[in-house]
mmCIF file of C-alpha atoms in Angstrom:
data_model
loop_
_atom_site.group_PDB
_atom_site.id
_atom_site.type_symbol
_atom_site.label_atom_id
_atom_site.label_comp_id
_atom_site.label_asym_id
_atom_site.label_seq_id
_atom_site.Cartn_x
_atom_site.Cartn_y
_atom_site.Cartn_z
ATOM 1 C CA UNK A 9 10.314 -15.929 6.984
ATOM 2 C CA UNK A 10 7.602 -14.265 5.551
ATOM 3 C CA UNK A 11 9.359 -11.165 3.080
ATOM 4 C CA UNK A 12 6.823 -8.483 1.339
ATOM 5 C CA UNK A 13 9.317 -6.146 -1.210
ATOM 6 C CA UNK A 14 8.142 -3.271 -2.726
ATOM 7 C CA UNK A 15 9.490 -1.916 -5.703
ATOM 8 C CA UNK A 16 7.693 1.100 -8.450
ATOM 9 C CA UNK A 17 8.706 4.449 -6.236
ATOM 10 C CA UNK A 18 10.144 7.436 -7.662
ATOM 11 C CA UNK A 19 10.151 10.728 -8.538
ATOM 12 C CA UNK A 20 7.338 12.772 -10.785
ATOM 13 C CA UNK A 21 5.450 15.125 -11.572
ATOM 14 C CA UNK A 22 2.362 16.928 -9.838
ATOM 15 C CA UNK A 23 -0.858 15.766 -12.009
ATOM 16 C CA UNK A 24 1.814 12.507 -12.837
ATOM 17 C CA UNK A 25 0.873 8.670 -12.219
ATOM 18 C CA UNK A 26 2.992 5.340 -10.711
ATOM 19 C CA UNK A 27 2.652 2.409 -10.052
ATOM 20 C CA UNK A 28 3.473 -0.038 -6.954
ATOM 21 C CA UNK A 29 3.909 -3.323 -6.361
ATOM 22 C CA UNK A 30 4.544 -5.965 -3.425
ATOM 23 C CA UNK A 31 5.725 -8.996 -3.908
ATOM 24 C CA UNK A 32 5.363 -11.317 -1.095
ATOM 25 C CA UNK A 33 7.412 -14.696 -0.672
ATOM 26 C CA UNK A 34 6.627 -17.646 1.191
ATOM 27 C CA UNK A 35 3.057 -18.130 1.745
ATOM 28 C CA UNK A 36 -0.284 -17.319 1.217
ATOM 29 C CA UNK A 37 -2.372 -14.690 2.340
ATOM 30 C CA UNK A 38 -5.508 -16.062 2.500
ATOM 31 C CA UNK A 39 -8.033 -14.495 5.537
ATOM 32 C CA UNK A 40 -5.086 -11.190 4.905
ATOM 33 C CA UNK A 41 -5.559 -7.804 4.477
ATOM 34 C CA UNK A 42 -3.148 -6.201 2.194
ATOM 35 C CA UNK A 43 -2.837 -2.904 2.606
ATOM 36 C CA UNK A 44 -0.841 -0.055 1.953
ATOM 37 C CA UNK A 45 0.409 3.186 4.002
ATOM 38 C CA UNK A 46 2.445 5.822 3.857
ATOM 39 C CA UNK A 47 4.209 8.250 5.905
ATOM 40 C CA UNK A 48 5.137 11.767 5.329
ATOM 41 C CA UNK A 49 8.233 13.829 6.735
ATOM 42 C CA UNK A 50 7.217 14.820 9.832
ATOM 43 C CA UNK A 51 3.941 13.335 10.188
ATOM 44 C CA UNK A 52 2.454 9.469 11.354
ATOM 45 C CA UNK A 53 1.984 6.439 9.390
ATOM 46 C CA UNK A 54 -1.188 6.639 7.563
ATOM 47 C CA UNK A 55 -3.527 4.417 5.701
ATOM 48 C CA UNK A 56 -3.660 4.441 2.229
ATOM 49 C CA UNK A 57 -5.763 1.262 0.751
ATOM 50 C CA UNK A 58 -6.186 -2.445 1.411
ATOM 51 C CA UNK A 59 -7.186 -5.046 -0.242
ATOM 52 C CA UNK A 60 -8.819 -8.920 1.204
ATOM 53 C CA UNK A 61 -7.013 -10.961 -0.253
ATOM 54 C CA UNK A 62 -9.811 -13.662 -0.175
ATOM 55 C CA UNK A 63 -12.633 -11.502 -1.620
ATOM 56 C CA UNK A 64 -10.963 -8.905 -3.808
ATOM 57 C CA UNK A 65 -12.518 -5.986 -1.625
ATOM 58 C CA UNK A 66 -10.813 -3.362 -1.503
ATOM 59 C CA UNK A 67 -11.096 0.008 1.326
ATOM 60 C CA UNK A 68 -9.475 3.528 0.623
ATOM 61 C CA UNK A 69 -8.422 6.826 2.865
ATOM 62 C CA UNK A 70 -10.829 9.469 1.496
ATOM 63 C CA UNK A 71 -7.747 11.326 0.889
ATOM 64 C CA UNK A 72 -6.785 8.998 -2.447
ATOM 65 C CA UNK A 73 -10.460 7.866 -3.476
ATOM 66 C CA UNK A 74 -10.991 8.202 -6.997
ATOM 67 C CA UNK A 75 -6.895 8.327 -7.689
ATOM 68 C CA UNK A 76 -5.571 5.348 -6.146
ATOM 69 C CA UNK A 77 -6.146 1.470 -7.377
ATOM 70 C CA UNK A 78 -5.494 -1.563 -5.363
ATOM 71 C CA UNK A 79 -5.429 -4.658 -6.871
ATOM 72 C CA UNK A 80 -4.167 -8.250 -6.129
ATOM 73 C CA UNK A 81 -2.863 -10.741 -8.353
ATOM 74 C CA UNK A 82 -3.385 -14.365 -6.267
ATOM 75 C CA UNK A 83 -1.325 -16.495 -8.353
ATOM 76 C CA UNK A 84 1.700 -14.128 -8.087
ATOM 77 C CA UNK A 85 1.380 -13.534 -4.596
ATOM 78 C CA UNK A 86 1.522 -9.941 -5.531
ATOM 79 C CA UNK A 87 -0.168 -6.850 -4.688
ATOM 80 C CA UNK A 88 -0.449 -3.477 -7.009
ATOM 81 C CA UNK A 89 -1.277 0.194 -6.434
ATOM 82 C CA UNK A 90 -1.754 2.459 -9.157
ATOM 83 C CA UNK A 91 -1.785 6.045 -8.298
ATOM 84 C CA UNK A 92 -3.087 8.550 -10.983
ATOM 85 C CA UNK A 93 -3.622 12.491 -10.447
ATOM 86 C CA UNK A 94 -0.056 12.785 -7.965
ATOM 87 C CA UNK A 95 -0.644 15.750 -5.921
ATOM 88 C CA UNK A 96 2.262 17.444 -3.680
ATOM 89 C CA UNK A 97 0.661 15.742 -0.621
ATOM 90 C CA UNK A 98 1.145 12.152 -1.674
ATOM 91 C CA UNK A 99 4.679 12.500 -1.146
ATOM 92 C CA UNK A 100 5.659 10.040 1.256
ATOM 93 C CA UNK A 101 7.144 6.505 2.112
ATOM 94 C CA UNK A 102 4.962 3.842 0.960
ATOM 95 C CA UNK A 103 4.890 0.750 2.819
ATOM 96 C CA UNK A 104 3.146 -2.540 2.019
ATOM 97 C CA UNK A 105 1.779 -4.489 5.198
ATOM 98 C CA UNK A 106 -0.949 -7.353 5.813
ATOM 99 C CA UNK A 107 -2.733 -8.241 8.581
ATOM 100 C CA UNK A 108 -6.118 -9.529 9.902
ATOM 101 C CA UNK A 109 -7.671 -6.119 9.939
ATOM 102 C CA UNK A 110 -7.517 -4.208 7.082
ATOM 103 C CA UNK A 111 -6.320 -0.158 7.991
ATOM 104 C CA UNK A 112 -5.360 -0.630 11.218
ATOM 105 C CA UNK A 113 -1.353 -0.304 11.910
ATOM 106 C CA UNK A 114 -1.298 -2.169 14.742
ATOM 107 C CA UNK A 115 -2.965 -5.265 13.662
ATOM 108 C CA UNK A 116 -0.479 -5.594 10.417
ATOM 109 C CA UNK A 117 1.968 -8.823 10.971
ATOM 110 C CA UNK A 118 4.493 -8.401 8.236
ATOM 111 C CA UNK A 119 5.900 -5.051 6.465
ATOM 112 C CA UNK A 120 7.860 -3.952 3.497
ATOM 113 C CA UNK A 121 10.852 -1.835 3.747
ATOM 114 C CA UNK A 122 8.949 1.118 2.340
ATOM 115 C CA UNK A 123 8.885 2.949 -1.224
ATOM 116 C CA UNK A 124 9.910 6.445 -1.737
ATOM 117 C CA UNK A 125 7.252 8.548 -4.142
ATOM 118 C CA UNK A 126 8.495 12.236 -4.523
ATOM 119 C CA UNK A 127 5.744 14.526 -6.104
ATOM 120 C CA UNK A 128 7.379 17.751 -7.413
ATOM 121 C CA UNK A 129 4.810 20.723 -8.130
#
């Protein structure tokens, strides 16, 4: 049973930084998509970032270009986000997913439990 934990939410600051990570257990992701989204109160499951786990590319929602790192670390079947410059909007749940198609919700075969990141202004 394939298990992807996150772990690194919190609470801080507007302006403020964290940092996320997913571990996953069990087997490889090779020809994956790692990605992360996130979901507001009230609102629908959005993409954040992805990265192939193959090539090291990595996509990003326009929204957290230029704030938000993805990175992947192959030999500990792990995958990071660091998130610089917090603003009020990034508050959300943060959930770690892979799948064949990187951004897509629907094409994501295994999830994490989700992350809470509070931003207070």
């Amino acid at each position: 049973q394939v298990q992807l934990v996150e772990s690194g939410g919190g609470l801080v600051q507007a302006g403020g930084a964290l940092r996320f990570s997913c571990a996953a257990s069990a087997r490889t992701f090779s020809g994956y998509s790692m990605n992360w989204f996130r979901q507001a109160p009230g609102k629908e499951r959005e993409f954040v970032a992805a990265v192939s786990w193959s090539s090291g590319n990595t996509f990003y929602a326009d929204s957290v270009k230029g704030r938000f790192t993805i990175s992947r670390v192959n030999a500990e079947n792990t995958v990071n986000l660091q998130m610089n410059s917090l603003k009020p909007e990034d508050e959300a749940v943060y959930y770690c997913a892979a799948g064949r198609i990187h951004g897509w919700e629907k094409a994501m075969d295994y999830w994490g439990k989700g992350t809470l990141v509070t931003v207070s202004s």
